[in-house]
Structure formats: structure tokens, C-alpha cells
PDB file of C-alpha atoms in Angstrom:
ATOM      1  CA  MET A   1      11.099  27.179 -14.562  1.00  0.00           C
ATOM      2  CA  SER A   2       9.151  25.532 -11.752  1.00  0.00           C
ATOM      3  CA  ASN A   3       8.879  21.760 -11.498  1.00  0.00           C
ATOM      4  CA  ALA A   4       5.759  22.020  -9.343  1.00  0.00           C
ATOM      5  CA  LEU A   5       2.702  20.065 -10.458  1.00  0.00           C
ATOM      6  CA  GLY A   6      -0.315  21.992 -11.667  1.00  0.00           C
ATOM      7  CA  GLN A   7      -3.420  22.508  -9.554  1.00  0.00           C
ATOM      8  CA  GLN A   8      -5.372  19.710 -11.272  1.00  0.00           C
ATOM      9  CA  ALA A   9      -2.711  17.149 -10.366  1.00  0.00           C
ATOM     10  CA  LEU A  10      -2.449  18.452  -6.800  1.00  0.00           C
ATOM     11  CA  ASP A  11      -6.241  18.260  -6.447  1.00  0.00           C
ATOM     12  CA  GLN A  12      -6.311  14.674  -7.733  1.00  0.00           C
ATOM     13  CA  LEU A  13      -3.471  13.513  -5.487  1.00  0.00           C
ATOM     14  CA  PHE A  14      -4.243  15.495  -2.331  1.00  0.00           C
ATOM     15  CA  PHE A  15      -6.703  18.390  -2.084  1.00  0.00           C
ATOM     16  CA  GLN A  16      -9.730  16.572  -3.544  1.00  0.00           C
ATOM     17  CA  ALA A  17      -8.703  13.043  -2.586  1.00  0.00           C
ATOM     18  CA  HIS A  18     -10.903  11.043  -0.192  1.00  0.00           C
ATOM     19  CA  SER A  19     -10.926   7.643   1.448  1.00  0.00           C
ATOM     20  CA  TYR A  20     -13.620   5.759  -0.440  1.00  0.00           C
ATOM     21  CA  ASN A  21     -16.023   3.279   1.141  1.00  0.00           C
ATOM     22  CA  SER A  22     -17.820   2.280  -2.061  1.00  0.00           C
ATOM     23  CA  PHE A  23     -16.936   2.289  -5.727  1.00  0.00           C
ATOM     24  CA  ALA A  24     -18.481   2.238  -9.185  1.00  0.00           C
ATOM     25  CA  ASP A  25     -19.433  -1.193 -10.527  1.00  0.00           C
ATOM     26  CA  LYS A  26     -16.439  -1.354 -12.846  1.00  0.00           C
ATOM     27  CA  ALA A  27     -13.588  -3.851 -12.806  1.00  0.00           C
ATOM     28  CA  ILE A  28      -9.926  -2.861 -12.717  1.00  0.00           C
ATOM     29  CA  SER A  29      -8.041  -4.571 -15.523  1.00  0.00           C
ATOM     30  CA  GLU A  30      -4.870  -6.571 -15.049  1.00  0.00           C
ATOM     31  CA  GLU A  31      -3.195  -4.064 -17.361  1.00  0.00           C
ATOM     32  CA  THR A  32      -4.095  -1.257 -14.951  1.00  0.00           C
ATOM     33  CA  ILE A  33      -2.804  -3.301 -12.002  1.00  0.00           C
ATOM     34  CA  ALA A  34       0.507  -3.780 -13.827  1.00  0.00           C
ATOM     35  CA  GLU A  35       0.621  -0.072 -14.679  1.00  0.00           C
ATOM     36  CA  LEU A  36      -0.010   0.742 -11.020  1.00  0.00           C
ATOM     37  CA  TYR A  37       2.994  -1.310  -9.941  1.00  0.00           C
ATOM     38  CA  GLU A  38       5.194   0.109 -12.717  1.00  0.00           C
ATOM     39  CA  LEU A  39       4.486   3.574 -11.313  1.00  0.00           C
ATOM     40  CA  LEU A  40       4.693   2.934  -7.577  1.00  0.00           C
ATOM     41  CA  LYS A  41       7.911   0.895  -7.748  1.00  0.00           C
ATOM     42  CA  TRP A  42       9.922   4.057  -8.447  1.00  0.00           C
ATOM     43  CA  GLY A  43       9.205   5.526  -5.010  1.00  0.00           C
ATOM     44  CA  PRO A  44      12.492   5.550  -3.070  1.00  0.00           C
ATOM     45  CA  THR A  45      13.235   3.312  -0.092  1.00  0.00           C
ATOM     46  CA  SER A  46      16.209   3.117   2.239  1.00  0.00           C
ATOM     47  CA  MET A  47      19.098   1.360   0.427  1.00  0.00           C
ATOM     48  CA  ASN A  48      16.554   0.534  -2.280  1.00  0.00           C
ATOM     49  CA  THR A  49      15.297  -2.245   0.018  1.00  0.00           C
ATOM     50  CA  GLN A  50      11.802  -2.387  -1.533  1.00  0.00           C
ATOM     51  CA  PRO A  51      10.384  -4.636   1.223  1.00  0.00           C
ATOM     52  CA  ALA A  52       6.691  -4.225   0.349  1.00  0.00           C
ATOM     53  CA  ARG A  53       4.829  -7.101  -1.255  1.00  0.00           C
ATOM     54  CA  TYR A  54       1.391  -6.770  -2.847  1.00  0.00           C
ATOM     55  CA  LEU A  55      -1.341  -9.377  -3.010  1.00  0.00           C
ATOM     56  CA  PHE A  56      -4.103  -8.198  -5.352  1.00  0.00           C
ATOM     57  CA  ILE A  57      -7.429  -9.744  -4.347  1.00  0.00           C
ATOM     58  CA  GLN A  58      -9.693  -9.755  -7.380  1.00  0.00           C
ATOM     59  CA  SER A  59     -11.501 -13.093  -7.525  1.00  0.00           C
ATOM     60  CA  ASP A  60     -14.598 -13.873  -5.472  1.00  0.00           C
ATOM     61  CA  GLU A  61     -12.836 -16.926  -4.053  1.00  0.00           C
ATOM     62  CA  ALA A  62      -9.876 -14.928  -2.745  1.00  0.00           C
ATOM     63  CA  ARG A  63     -12.193 -12.232  -1.396  1.00  0.00           C
ATOM     64  CA  GLU A  64     -14.178 -14.809   0.583  1.00  0.00           C
ATOM     65  CA  ARG A  65     -10.930 -15.966   2.185  1.00  0.00           C
ATOM     66  CA  LEU A  66     -10.144 -12.397   3.287  1.00  0.00           C
ATOM     67  CA  LEU A  67     -13.554 -11.337   4.620  1.00  0.00           C
ATOM     68  CA  PRO A  68     -13.456 -13.324   7.908  1.00  0.00           C
ATOM     69  CA  ALA A  69     -10.359 -11.346   8.946  1.00  0.00           C
ATOM     70  CA  MET A  70     -12.004  -7.941   8.432  1.00  0.00           C
ATOM     71  CA  ILE A  71     -13.983  -6.055  11.058  1.00  0.00           C
ATOM     72  CA  ALA A  72     -17.677  -5.904  10.112  1.00  0.00           C
ATOM     73  CA  SER A  73     -17.693  -2.426   8.556  1.00  0.00           C
ATOM     74  CA  ASN A  74     -14.556  -3.136   6.527  1.00  0.00           C
ATOM     75  CA  ALA A  75     -15.838  -6.545   5.443  1.00  0.00           C
ATOM     76  CA  GLU A  76     -18.802  -4.878   3.761  1.00  0.00           C
ATOM     77  CA  LYS A  77     -16.562  -2.355   1.980  1.00  0.00           C
ATOM     78  CA  THR A  78     -14.212  -5.113   0.872  1.00  0.00           C
ATOM     79  CA  ARG A  79     -17.003  -7.417  -0.309  1.00  0.00           C
ATOM     80  CA  ASN A  80     -18.120  -4.752  -2.802  1.00  0.00           C
ATOM     81  CA  ALA A  81     -14.760  -3.331  -3.883  1.00  0.00           C
ATOM     82  CA  PRO A  82     -13.551  -4.214  -7.391  1.00  0.00           C
ATOM     83  CA  LEU A  83     -10.017  -4.808  -6.096  1.00  0.00           C
ATOM     84  CA  THR A  84      -8.378  -5.163  -2.699  1.00  0.00           C
ATOM     85  CA  VAL A  85      -4.646  -5.014  -2.094  1.00  0.00           C
ATOM     86  CA  ILE A  86      -3.018  -6.659   0.898  1.00  0.00           C
ATOM     87  CA  ILE A  87       0.178  -4.698   1.429  1.00  0.00           C
ATOM     88  CA  ALA A  88       2.697  -6.867   3.219  1.00  0.00           C
ATOM     89  CA  SER A  89       6.395  -6.706   4.064  1.00  0.00           C
ATOM     90  CA  ASP A  90       8.951  -9.343   3.170  1.00  0.00           C
ATOM     91  CA  SER A  91      10.968 -10.116   6.306  1.00  0.00           C
ATOM     92  CA  GLU A  92      13.846 -11.337   4.112  1.00  0.00           C
ATOM     93  CA  PHE A  93      13.822  -8.404   1.683  1.00  0.00           C
ATOM     94  CA  TYR A  94      17.610  -8.186   2.029  1.00  0.00           C
ATOM     95  CA  GLU A  95      18.075 -11.287  -0.145  1.00  0.00           C
ATOM     96  CA  HIS A  96      17.402  -9.015  -3.145  1.00  0.00           C
ATOM     97  CA  LEU A  97      19.941  -6.358  -2.137  1.00  0.00           C
ATOM     98  CA  PRO A  98      22.854  -7.753  -4.196  1.00  0.00           C
ATOM     99  CA  THR A  99      20.990  -6.796  -7.379  1.00  0.00           C
ATOM    100  CA  GLN A 100      18.951  -3.850  -6.060  1.00  0.00           C
ATOM    101  CA  PHE A 101      21.614  -2.007  -4.023  1.00  0.00           C
ATOM    102  CA  THR A 102      25.037  -2.358  -5.615  1.00  0.00           C
ATOM    103  CA  ALA A 103      26.958   0.345  -3.735  1.00  0.00           C
ATOM    104  CA  TYR A 104      28.204  -2.290  -1.292  1.00  0.00           C
ATOM    105  CA  ASP A 105      27.116  -5.609   0.244  1.00  0.00           C
ATOM    106  CA  ALA A 106      24.403  -4.446   2.663  1.00  0.00           C
ATOM    107  CA  ALA A 107      22.613  -7.785   3.053  1.00  0.00           C
ATOM    108  CA  PRO A 108      24.665  -8.899   6.097  1.00  0.00           C
ATOM    109  CA  LEU A 109      23.574  -5.779   8.003  1.00  0.00           C
ATOM    110  CA  PHE A 110      20.018  -7.104   7.985  1.00  0.00           C
ATOM    111  CA  ARG A 111      20.659 -10.843   7.888  1.00  0.00           C
ATOM    112  CA  GLU A 112      22.581 -10.581  11.164  1.00  0.00           C
ATOM    113  CA  ASN A 113      20.244  -8.102  12.886  1.00  0.00           C
ATOM    114  CA  SER A 114      16.604  -9.224  12.860  1.00  0.00           C
ATOM    115  CA  GLY A 115      15.463  -6.123  14.765  1.00  0.00           C
ATOM    116  CA  LEU A 116      16.949  -3.810  12.154  1.00  0.00           C
ATOM    117  CA  ALA A 117      15.489  -5.931   9.365  1.00  0.00           C
ATOM    118  CA  GLU A 118      12.006  -5.864  10.923  1.00  0.00           C
ATOM    119  CA  GLU A 119      12.083  -2.112  11.507  1.00  0.00           C
ATOM    120  CA  THR A 120      13.392  -1.422   8.008  1.00  0.00           C
ATOM    121  CA  ALA A 121      10.778  -3.679   6.418  1.00  0.00           C
ATOM    122  CA  PHE A 122       7.913  -2.063   8.305  1.00  0.00           C
ATOM    123  CA  ARG A 123       8.997   1.543   7.789  1.00  0.00           C
ATOM    124  CA  ASN A 124       9.890   1.245   4.123  1.00  0.00           C
ATOM    125  CA  GLY A 125       6.998  -1.093   3.354  1.00  0.00           C
ATOM    126  CA  SER A 126       4.656   1.516   4.838  1.00  0.00           C
ATOM    127  CA  MET A 127       6.163   4.152   2.568  1.00  0.00           C
ATOM    128  CA  GLN A 128       5.635   1.873  -0.406  1.00  0.00           C
ATOM    129  CA  GLY A 129       2.002   1.422   0.618  1.00  0.00           C
ATOM    130  CA  ALA A 130       1.653   5.204   0.533  1.00  0.00           C
ATOM    131  CA  TYR A 131       3.282   5.232  -2.894  1.00  0.00           C
ATOM    132  CA  LEU A 132       0.654   2.722  -4.018  1.00  0.00           C
ATOM    133  CA  ILE A 133      -2.143   5.045  -2.879  1.00  0.00           C
ATOM    134  CA  THR A 134      -0.573   8.062  -4.588  1.00  0.00           C
ATOM    135  CA  ALA A 135       0.082   6.089  -7.786  1.00  0.00           C
ATOM    136  CA  ALA A 136      -3.490   4.756  -7.791  1.00  0.00           C
ATOM    137  CA  ARG A 137      -4.864   8.286  -7.494  1.00  0.00           C
ATOM    138  CA  ALA A 138      -2.538   9.441 -10.285  1.00  0.00           C
ATOM    139  CA  LEU A 139      -4.068   6.725 -12.495  1.00  0.00           C
ATOM    140  CA  GLY A 140      -7.603   7.886 -11.700  1.00  0.00           C
ATOM    141  CA  LEU A 141      -8.446   5.227  -9.117  1.00  0.00           C
ATOM    142  CA  ALA A 142     -10.146   5.842  -5.793  1.00  0.00           C
ATOM    143  CA  CYS A 143      -8.640   4.339  -2.641  1.00  0.00           C
ATOM    144  CA  GLY A 144      -9.968   3.081   0.668  1.00  0.00           C
ATOM    145  CA  PRO A 145      -7.050   2.262   2.995  1.00  0.00           C
ATOM    146  CA  MET A 146      -7.940   0.198   6.080  1.00  0.00           C
ATOM    147  CA  SER A 147      -6.355  -1.016   9.279  1.00  0.00           C
ATOM    148  CA  GLY A 148      -9.438  -2.696  10.793  1.00  0.00           C
ATOM    149  CA  PHE A 149      -8.593  -6.377  10.406  1.00  0.00           C
ATOM    150  CA  ASP A 150      -7.117  -9.298  12.312  1.00  0.00           C
ATOM    151  CA  LYS A 151      -3.497  -9.442  11.138  1.00  0.00           C
ATOM    152  CA  GLU A 152      -2.949 -12.949  12.494  1.00  0.00           C
ATOM    153  CA  LYS A 153      -5.875 -14.260  10.452  1.00  0.00           C
ATOM    154  CA  VAL A 154      -4.641 -12.508   7.299  1.00  0.00           C
ATOM    155  CA  ASN A 155      -1.121 -13.855   7.748  1.00  0.00           C
ATOM    156  CA  ALA A 156      -2.341 -17.380   8.481  1.00  0.00           C
ATOM    157  CA  GLU A 157      -4.648 -17.413   5.456  1.00  0.00           C
ATOM    158  CA  PHE A 158      -2.430 -15.785   2.851  1.00  0.00           C
ATOM    159  CA  PHE A 159       1.149 -15.950   4.157  1.00  0.00           C
ATOM    160  CA  PRO A 160       1.370 -19.173   6.200  1.00  0.00           C
ATOM    161  CA  GLU A 161       5.078 -19.617   5.455  1.00  0.00           C
ATOM    162  CA  GLY A 162       5.711 -16.538   7.634  1.00  0.00           C
ATOM    163  CA  ARG A 163       8.116 -14.646   5.398  1.00  0.00           C
ATOM    164  CA  TRP A 164       5.550 -12.043   4.314  1.00  0.00           C
ATOM    165  CA  LYS A 165       3.541 -10.191   6.970  1.00  0.00           C
ATOM    166  CA  VAL A 166       0.519  -7.961   6.381  1.00  0.00           C
ATOM    167  CA  ASN A 167       0.930  -4.236   7.036  1.00  0.00           C
ATOM    168  CA  PHE A 168      -2.379  -2.729   5.873  1.00  0.00           C
ATOM    169  CA  ILE A 169      -5.108  -3.237   3.288  1.00  0.00           C
ATOM    170  CA  VAL A 170      -6.422  -0.946   0.543  1.00  0.00           C
ATOM    171  CA  ASN A 171      -9.617  -1.230  -1.464  1.00  0.00           C
ATOM    172  CA  LEU A 172      -9.342   0.189  -4.980  1.00  0.00           C
ATOM    173  CA  GLY A 173     -11.914   1.098  -7.581  1.00  0.00           C
ATOM    174  CA  TYR A 174     -13.355   3.933  -9.588  1.00  0.00           C
ATOM    175  CA  ALA A 175     -14.947   6.831  -7.735  1.00  0.00           C
ATOM    176  CA  THR A 176     -18.702   7.029  -7.422  1.00  0.00           C
ATOM    177  CA  GLU A 177     -20.901   9.862  -6.195  1.00  0.00           C
ATOM    178  CA  GLY A 178     -21.439   9.526  -2.468  1.00  0.00           C
ATOM    179  CA  GLY A 179     -18.745   6.884  -2.093  1.00  0.00           C
ATOM    180  CA  HIS A 180     -17.039   8.709   0.757  1.00  0.00           C
ATOM    181  CA  HIS A 181     -17.860  10.611   3.943  1.00  0.00           C
ATOM    182  CA  PRO A 182     -17.731  14.432   4.003  1.00  0.00           C
ATOM    183  CA  ARG A 183     -14.168  15.657   4.207  1.00  0.00           C
ATOM    184  CA  GLY A 184     -12.884  16.099   7.743  1.00  0.00           C
ATOM    185  CA  GLN A 185     -10.768  18.990   8.941  1.00  0.00           C
ATOM    186  CA  ARG A 186      -6.983  18.766   8.999  1.00  0.00           C
ATOM    187  CA  LEU A 187      -4.771  19.897  11.843  1.00  0.00           C
ATOM    188  CA  ALA A 188      -3.030  23.243  11.372  1.00  0.00           C
ATOM    189  CA  PHE A 189       0.714  23.476  10.825  1.00  0.00           C
ATOM    190  CA  ASP A 190       1.407  24.880  14.280  1.00  0.00           C
ATOM    191  CA  GLN A 191      -0.480  21.965  15.885  1.00  0.00           C
ATOM    192  CA  VAL A 192       1.722  19.304  14.326  1.00  0.00           C
ATOM    193  CA  ALA A 193       4.983  20.885  13.214  1.00  0.00           C
ATOM    194  CA  ALA A 194       7.832  23.169  14.237  1.00  0.00           C
ATOM    195  CA  ILE A 195      10.724  24.728  12.395  1.00  0.00           C
ATOM    196  CA  LEU A 196      13.943  24.819  14.420  1.00  0.00           C
TER     197      LEU A 196
END
């Protein structure tokens, strides 16, 4: 018996998925936000480090604080999105390892090596951001991931203590007709991959 997902699920997660620039005028409930996290948190990370942190921007007040950090085209998208998620990494994620990774005491590996901690936080936090996008699509949400923003402004405004650092930003909402550009081509396997 195959464990592969059916075509409908594959279409929703990948084949028919788009990056959305605009969304239906419909709020995302706090229950759905909680459900989103309950799904994405199960994506694996190295040593179960789970360094990603999520700031859900829903109120008009919080959105107005974020907009000055966005490039013009992304500011407009963000202004009209029902929900925006700032995906950050916790530079001291290792403080949670005693309860999250019990195989052995791994916290000193990171506490004593800031370069390793920074690399681990960025790599695994990026994976968790991708899990968020996949989980959102699985729940029927449309996603608009963005990297066009001033990271120093975002960090200063939302994470002034310096422990959390922004990685990227995702607008979330419900799909609307014409909310995305036409689908672009994808590179072929032999352009990007090799089997040795």
C-alpha cells in the first residue's frame, strides 16, 4: 500500500500553489492561527532545535508598525493582507534543548559556539518557515512569502532586545481570483540536479 498523497493534496500543496499578492476580504481566526502552528510544529529540525519564532501581525496598529520596513510593492500587499507572519529565529534556541532534545545535553555545543548557533538557527528556522507555508496551504490558506524588506528596521521595531532576528515575512489569507501572477516556468531536473 502506497503512502503517497493523492493528486488533490499534491495540487493544493505544490502543483496548483501560487505566491499570492492579494487575498479575499476575509479574516483568519485565532483558532486557525493556532491550528496552523499545531500542524507546522511537527516538521523536523536538527536536534529538534525548533529555532523559528512567529509574530502574527493581525491588528491595524501592528501592521502600521511593519509597513515602513517593507519595500513599496510589498507594503501595498501587506497593507491589504488579512494576516502577516514575521518569521524570525531565536539566537538562544538552545536554552530549550534540555526539554526538546533529551538524547544528551546538546545545549553547550551551541552556547559555546556562536557561529554554529547562528548557522543552525538560520538553516532550521528557514525550514520551519517552509513548513509554515506548506501547513497554511494544507489548511486552505493562500501564501505570499516576501524578502523585500529592511531587516534592521523590522528587528528594531519588533525585536529590540536582539534575541529574535527576522528571517522572512509571509502574507496569509484566502485565495481570490486574480490574486497572483501567471505561473512561471520551473527549471528542469537536469538544470539543477545530478544523481551520482
